[in-house]
Every structure is written in structure tokens, then in C-alpha cells.
Coordinates of C-alpha atoms in Angstrom, one line a residue:
M1 CA 0.0 0.0 0.0
D2 CA 1.4 3.4 -1.1
R3 CA 0.5 6.1 1.5
I4 CA 0.4 9.7 0.4
T5 CA -0.7 13.1 1.8
L6 CA -2.5 15.6 -0.5
A7 CA -2.3 19.4 -0.9
L8 CA -5.1 20.8 -3.0
Q9 CA -4.8 24.2 -4.6
G10 CA -7.8 26.5 -4.9
G11 CA -9.1 27.8 -8.2
G12 CA -12.8 28.4 -8.2
A13 CA -14.6 26.1 -10.7
H14 CA -11.3 24.7 -11.8
G15 CA -11.3 22.8 -8.6
A16 CA -13.6 20.3 -10.4
F17 CA -10.3 19.3 -12.1
T18 CA -9.0 18.4 -8.6
W19 CA -12.3 16.4 -8.1
G20 CA -11.4 14.3 -11.1
V21 CA -7.8 13.7 -9.8
L22 CA -9.2 12.5 -6.3
D23 CA -11.9 10.4 -8.0
R24 CA -9.2 8.6 -9.9
L25 CA -6.9 8.2 -6.9
L26 CA -9.8 6.7 -5.0
D27 CA -10.2 4.1 -7.7
D28 CA -6.8 2.7 -7.0
P29 CA -6.8 0.4 -4.0
S30 CA -3.0 0.5 -3.8
I31 CA -2.9 4.2 -2.8
E32 CA -4.0 5.3 0.7
I33 CA -4.5 8.9 1.6
A34 CA -3.0 9.8 5.0
A35 CA -3.9 13.5 5.3
V36 CA -5.2 16.3 3.1
S37 CA -4.7 20.0 3.1
G38 CA -6.8 22.4 0.9
T39 CA -7.5 26.1 0.2
S40 CA -10.5 27.7 -1.3
A41 CA -12.1 25.2 -3.7
G42 CA -9.2 22.8 -2.7
G43 CA -10.5 23.3 0.8
L44 CA -14.0 22.3 -0.2
N45 CA -12.6 19.2 -2.0
A46 CA -10.5 18.3 1.0
A47 CA -13.5 18.5 3.3
A48 CA -15.8 16.5 1.0
L49 CA -13.0 13.8 0.7
A50 CA -12.3 13.6 4.4
A51 CA -15.9 13.5 5.5
G52 CA -16.8 11.0 2.7
L53 CA -13.9 8.6 3.7
D54 CA -15.0 8.6 7.3
T55 CA -18.7 7.9 6.2
N56 CA -18.2 5.0 3.8
G57 CA -14.6 4.7 2.8
R58 CA -13.7 5.3 -0.9
E59 CA -17.2 5.0 -2.2
G60 CA -18.3 7.6 0.4
A61 CA -15.5 9.9 -0.7
K62 CA -16.4 9.6 -4.4
A63 CA -20.1 10.2 -3.5
G64 CA -19.2 13.2 -1.4
L65 CA -17.2 14.9 -4.1
H66 CA -19.8 14.3 -6.7
R67 CA -22.4 15.8 -4.3
L68 CA -20.3 18.8 -3.8
W69 CA -19.9 19.8 -7.4
E70 CA -23.3 18.8 -8.4
T71 CA -24.5 21.3 -5.6
V72 CA -22.2 23.9 -6.9
A73 CA -23.7 23.7 -10.3
A74 CA -27.3 23.5 -9.1
R75 CA -26.9 26.5 -6.8
S76 CA -25.1 28.7 -9.3
P77 CA -26.9 31.1 -11.8
L78 CA -25.0 29.6 -14.7
G79 CA -25.9 26.1 -13.7
A80 CA -29.6 27.0 -13.3
I81 CA -29.6 28.6 -16.8
E82 CA -28.0 25.5 -18.3
N83 CA -30.5 23.2 -16.5
S84 CA -33.4 25.1 -17.8
L85 CA -32.2 25.1 -21.4
P86 CA -30.7 21.6 -21.7
F87 CA -31.2 21.4 -25.5
F88 CA -29.5 24.8 -26.2
P89 CA -26.0 24.5 -24.9
F90 CA -24.1 27.9 -25.0
P91 CA -20.5 27.7 -26.5
R92 CA -17.8 28.2 -23.8
A93 CA -16.5 31.3 -25.5
V94 CA -20.0 32.9 -25.4
V95 CA -20.4 32.1 -21.7
H96 CA -16.8 33.2 -20.8
R97 CA -17.3 36.5 -22.6
A98 CA -20.5 37.1 -20.7
I99 CA -18.7 36.4 -17.4
E100 CA -16.0 38.9 -18.3
Q101 CA -18.6 41.6 -19.0
A102 CA -20.3 40.8 -15.7
Q103 CA -16.7 41.2 -13.9
N104 CA -16.2 44.5 -15.8
F105 CA -19.4 45.8 -14.1
N106 CA -18.8 44.3 -10.7
Q107 CA -15.4 45.9 -10.3
F108 CA -17.1 49.1 -9.4
L109 CA -19.1 47.5 -6.7
S110 CA -18.0 46.5 -3.2
P111 CA -19.6 43.3 -1.8
Y112 CA -20.5 45.6 1.2
S113 CA -22.7 47.6 -1.1
P114 CA -26.3 47.9 0.2
A115 CA -27.4 47.1 -3.3
L116 CA -26.0 43.5 -2.9
P117 CA -27.1 40.7 -0.5
S118 CA -25.0 40.3 2.6
A119 CA -25.3 36.5 2.7
N120 CA -22.5 34.4 1.2
A121 CA -23.8 32.5 -1.8
L122 CA -21.6 29.5 -1.1
R123 CA -23.1 28.9 2.3
R124 CA -26.0 26.7 1.0
V125 CA -23.5 24.8 -1.0
V126 CA -21.3 24.0 2.0
E127 CA -24.2 23.2 4.3
E128 CA -26.0 21.0 1.8
A129 CA -23.0 19.1 0.2
I130 CA -20.7 18.4 3.2
D131 CA -21.4 16.5 6.2
L132 CA -20.0 19.0 8.6
P133 CA -20.5 17.0 11.9
R134 CA -18.8 14.1 10.3
L135 CA -16.0 16.2 9.1
Q136 CA -15.4 17.8 12.5
A137 CA -15.5 14.4 14.3
Q138 CA -13.5 12.4 11.7
T139 CA -10.4 10.7 12.7
L140 CA -9.5 8.7 9.6
V141 CA -7.8 11.3 7.5
P142 CA -6.8 14.6 9.1
C143 CA -8.1 17.6 7.1
F144 CA -6.6 21.0 7.1
V145 CA -8.1 24.2 5.4
S146 CA -6.4 27.6 5.3
A147 CA -7.7 31.2 5.4
T148 CA -6.2 34.6 5.3
D149 CA -6.5 36.9 8.4
V150 CA -7.4 40.2 6.9
E151 CA -6.1 42.5 9.6
A152 CA -3.0 40.5 10.8
G153 CA -2.1 39.5 7.1
S154 CA -1.3 35.9 8.4
V155 CA -2.5 32.6 7.5
R156 CA -4.7 30.5 9.8
V157 CA -5.1 26.8 9.3
F158 CA -8.4 25.2 10.5
S159 CA -8.7 21.5 11.5
G160 CA -10.9 19.1 13.5
R161 CA -13.7 20.9 15.5
E162 CA -12.6 24.1 13.7
L163 CA -13.9 23.0 10.4
T164 CA -17.2 24.7 10.5
A165 CA -19.1 26.2 7.5
D166 CA -17.7 29.5 8.4
A167 CA -14.1 28.1 8.2
L168 CA -14.8 26.7 4.8
L169 CA -16.5 29.9 3.6
A170 CA -13.5 31.9 4.9
S171 CA -11.0 29.8 2.9
A172 CA -13.0 30.5 -0.2
C173 CA -13.8 34.2 0.5
L174 CA -12.6 36.1 -2.6
P175 CA -12.7 39.8 -1.3
D176 CA -14.2 41.2 -4.6
L177 CA -17.1 38.8 -4.4
F178 CA -17.9 38.2 -0.7
R179 CA -17.8 40.0 2.5
A180 CA -15.0 38.8 4.9
V181 CA -16.1 36.0 7.1
E182 CA -15.9 36.5 10.8
I183 CA -14.8 33.8 13.1
D184 CA -14.1 34.4 16.8
G185 CA -13.8 38.1 16.3
R186 CA -11.4 37.9 13.5
H187 CA -12.1 38.5 9.7
Y188 CA -10.9 36.2 7.0
W189 CA -10.4 36.2 3.1
D190 CA -9.5 33.5 0.8
G191 CA -6.6 31.3 1.9
G192 CA -5.0 31.4 -1.4
Y193 CA -3.2 34.7 -0.7
L194 CA -0.9 33.2 1.9
G195 CA -1.1 29.4 1.6
N196 CA -2.3 27.8 -1.7
P197 CA -2.3 25.2 -0.5
V198 CA -0.6 25.1 3.0
L199 CA 2.0 22.2 3.2
T200 CA 3.2 22.4 6.7
P201 CA 0.5 20.4 8.4
L202 CA 1.4 17.5 6.1
F203 CA 5.0 17.1 7.6
N204 CA 5.0 19.0 10.9
E205 CA 3.8 15.6 12.4
D206 CA 4.4 12.1 11.5
R207 CA 1.7 11.1 8.9
G208 CA 3.2 7.6 8.2
T209 CA 4.6 8.7 4.8
A210 CA 7.1 11.0 3.2
D211 CA 5.1 11.3 -0.1
L212 CA 3.4 14.7 -0.5
L213 CA 1.3 15.1 -3.7
I214 CA 0.3 18.6 -4.7
V215 CA -2.7 19.1 -7.1
Q216 CA -2.2 22.4 -9.0
V217 CA -4.9 24.1 -10.9
T218 CA -3.4 27.6 -11.4
P219 CA -0.3 27.5 -13.8
F220 CA 3.1 28.9 -12.8
A221 CA 3.8 29.8 -16.3
R222 CA 1.7 31.3 -19.2
P223 CA 3.1 32.1 -22.6
G224 CA 2.8 35.7 -23.9
V225 CA 2.4 39.1 -22.3
P226 CA -1.2 40.2 -21.5
D227 CA -2.2 43.5 -23.0
T228 CA -5.9 44.0 -22.1
A229 CA -7.1 45.1 -18.7
E230 CA -8.8 41.7 -18.0
E231 CA -5.8 39.7 -19.1
I232 CA -3.3 41.7 -17.1
M233 CA -5.4 41.4 -13.8
A234 CA -6.0 37.6 -14.6
R235 CA -2.2 37.1 -14.8
V236 CA -1.6 39.2 -11.7
N237 CA -4.0 37.1 -9.7
E238 CA -2.5 33.8 -11.0
I239 CA 1.0 34.9 -10.0
T240 CA -0.4 36.1 -6.6
F241 CA -2.1 32.9 -5.9
N242 CA 1.0 30.8 -6.8
T243 CA 3.5 32.8 -4.7
S244 CA 2.9 30.9 -1.4
L245 CA 3.3 27.5 -3.2
M246 CA 6.5 28.7 -5.0
R247 CA 7.9 30.0 -1.8
D248 CA 7.1 26.8 0.1
L249 CA 8.6 24.6 -2.6
R250 CA 11.8 26.8 -2.8
M251 CA 12.0 26.6 1.1
L252 CA 11.6 22.9 1.2
T253 CA 14.0 22.2 -1.7
E254 CA 16.7 24.4 0.0
V255 CA 16.3 22.9 3.3
K256 CA 16.6 19.3 1.8
R257 CA 19.8 20.4 0.0
L258 CA 21.3 21.9 3.3
V259 CA 20.5 18.8 5.5
R260 CA 21.2 16.1 2.9
G261 CA 23.3 13.5 4.7
E262 CA 23.1 15.0 8.1
D263 CA 22.2 13.2 11.4
L264 CA 19.3 15.3 12.4
D265 CA 17.8 15.4 16.0
N266 CA 14.8 17.5 15.1
P267 CA 12.0 15.2 13.9
V268 CA 10.4 17.9 11.7
M269 CA 13.7 18.6 10.0
R270 CA 14.2 14.8 9.4
R271 CA 10.8 14.6 7.8
I272 CA 11.6 17.6 5.5
A273 CA 14.9 15.9 4.6
D274 CA 13.1 12.8 3.6
L275 CA 10.2 14.4 2.0
R276 CA 9.2 13.2 -1.6
L277 CA 7.4 15.8 -3.6
H278 CA 5.0 15.1 -6.3
M279 CA 2.6 17.3 -8.4
I280 CA -0.3 16.6 -10.8
S281 CA -0.9 19.9 -12.8
A282 CA -3.8 20.9 -14.9
G283 CA -1.6 21.8 -17.7
E284 CA -2.6 23.2 -21.1
E285 CA -6.3 22.5 -21.0
L286 CA -6.9 24.8 -18.0
T287 CA -4.3 27.3 -19.2
R288 CA -6.3 27.9 -22.3
R289 CA -9.5 28.5 -20.3
G290 CA -7.9 31.3 -18.4
A291 CA -9.0 32.9 -15.2
V292 CA -12.6 33.5 -16.4
G293 CA -13.1 29.7 -16.6
K294 CA -12.8 29.7 -12.7
L295 CA -16.3 31.3 -12.7
D296 CA -18.0 28.8 -15.2
T297 CA -20.0 26.6 -12.9
R298 CA -22.2 24.9 -15.5
W299 CA -22.6 21.2 -14.8
S300 CA -21.4 20.3 -18.3
E301 CA -18.2 22.3 -17.7
L302 CA -17.6 20.8 -14.2
E303 CA -18.0 17.3 -15.7
T304 CA -15.4 18.2 -18.5
L305 CA -12.9 19.4 -15.8
R306 CA -13.5 16.3 -13.8
D307 CA -12.6 14.1 -16.9
L308 CA -9.5 16.1 -17.5
G309 CA -8.5 15.6 -13.9
R310 CA -9.0 11.8 -14.2
T311 CA -7.1 11.7 -17.5
A312 CA -4.2 13.8 -16.0
T313 CA -4.0 11.4 -13.1
D314 CA -3.8 8.4 -15.3
R315 CA -1.0 10.0 -17.2
W316 CA 0.8 10.8 -13.9
L317 CA 0.3 7.3 -12.5
D318 CA 1.6 5.8 -15.7
R319 CA 4.8 7.8 -15.4
H320 CA 5.4 8.1 -11.7
R321 CA 3.6 5.4 -9.9
R322 CA 7.0 3.7 -9.2
D323 CA 8.4 7.0 -7.6
I324 CA 5.9 6.9 -4.8
G325 CA 7.8 5.6 -1.7
H326 CA 11.1 5.9 -3.5
R327 CA 12.0 9.3 -4.9
S328 CA 10.5 12.8 -5.6
S329 CA 9.0 13.1 -9.1
L330 CA 8.9 16.9 -8.8
A331 CA 12.7 17.3 -8.5
F332 CA 13.3 18.6 -12.1
E333 CA 10.2 20.9 -12.0
V334 CA 11.2 22.4 -8.7
E335 CA 14.8 23.1 -10.0
A336 CA 13.1 25.0 -12.8
I337 CA 10.9 27.0 -10.5
V338 CA 13.5 28.0 -8.0

């Protein structure tokens, strides 16, 4: 049995790609998930996965993830429109252009505007799709979800009993769309600004494995220089939401270099030295969709992204299954990044 920990990046509707990755991993009885960390949409995936595993093992996790994304589509305006017009599918380019136009209008509105509802639109999704009592009580697979403390400018990691609906909403709280989420007198925004995803909880304690698999949905690199206002801001956001992951990979890689061959007394440093890093990346398909695709919550699109995730995982397993338990498969990619 190959045990791995999972770190799931956020990315709006592109999190359905991660759903596909998890769905495919759950099909493989030789892979066991030891712990999971997630941010934003990655945090919702992590919560659905952990609660589902605790409820009914692999089948419970697969059902929980399907329920999450089915609820996302059903509760979204785009999903409702598609559901009401099933025989008249809109081309992706048309839908994405409409989303861009809506974004251009909304940039002049604060989520605190009296003209907008104060309730977080994701709350019903979280409360309907995720078994929160089971998530808070589960013991099989530890789950960690991060959010950004607005005033302190620091990351907070929620786990165990802290994994309330508010914690999951805080992790996915984009400040241009939602009001900050208040928890215990503190206010939180999306965790992607400081931990996308947070890696530390996966090695600061012994999880019974040195293999850490990152699922990335926001590309590090994108060819060409953007020249429209929308493209510029989209690329700025991509770079911003990857900064923490690049920082953490750089730190881990440098520490591993420095302590290689050393006899270490500190158990955390020993685990970092032994850490084997892996990554499944969305690649070209999601890069072409651009940032606007993260708001396309139609069920047909989410199913397509799920299938892309399953296919990408098949390719990764074909190439790197033998690396699990033996070596880092991210070594060359990390060298290029740092």
C-alpha cells in the first residue's frame, strides 16, 4: 500500500479538475490517503473527501465529491440557466465573454454595497453538500483548510472541530465577491493569498509517509504578455495565488539540500529531509480556459474538468507510480521553478 498526503490548490470552478484527480486516486486500492490540506475550492474538495472517507470509505468519498460539485452547479446562476435550457448549450467562448462583461461591471461594486445581498452565496452549497458534523469528528484522514486573516495579514489553518461552515467559507472568500467571514472576532479572506495550499501540516507531524502530492490548478507559467485590462489582472492574480506555493517549494528544496546526509535530532527537519514531492498539474487545457473559466459553474463544464483531472492522473500514475515511496518526481520541475 502506497500512503500519500495531498495538498489541494484553490481555483474556483477549476477545482472540479481536482475532483477528477481525487476520483481517480480513490479508484486505486494501492494508494491510501494519509492526510489532506486544501485552500478555497481545494479546501471544499478536502472537506468532502475527508468526510466521505469517514462515512463510507472510498465510495463515500467519491459520492461526497460528486455531491459537492453537483450542488455547486445547481446553486449557481449559470448552472440554473443551463439546467433550464438543456437542448440549447451555449458555446464556452460565449459564456466566458458574458462572465468577463459581468466582471467589468462588478469591479465598481464592493460586496459591502447595500445594493448587494450580505449573505455568502456559497453557504448553502457547503451546508447541503458537506457532512460538517462528520468532518469535525472524523479521525481517519486529518483535514486542514487555510484562510487569510485580513487584519493580521497571516494565514490560519483550521482543523478538527474548527472545520465549521464558516471556516470553509473563509477559505474560499474572494474579497471582490464576498464580505469577509468573521470567526471568533477575526475576519478572513481566501486562503490562497498566503497558503495555496498550506503544506506544513502534512509534515510537521508524522503522517506515516514521506510522499506529498500537490494538485495544482493555477499554472506557474503562461506564454505571452497580456495587454488587455482583463488579461493583465488575470495574470496578476495567477502569480499572486501561486506565490505561496513557489515560496514553500523553494524553502523545502533548499532545506533538503542543506541537511542532505546530516544526522538530524529535530524530527520535523528529518521529515523535511526525507520528503518526496509530487505534483499533478492541470496543464494546457486549464491554461487555455484562463482565469474566467474559474467562474464557469455549469454542470457540463464541471464534468469536463473532472474528466480532465482523471485523464491527467492516469498519465501521472503511468509515469510516476514507481516513484511513490522511493523518490521525488517533482525534482526537475522544482529546479526550474526555484
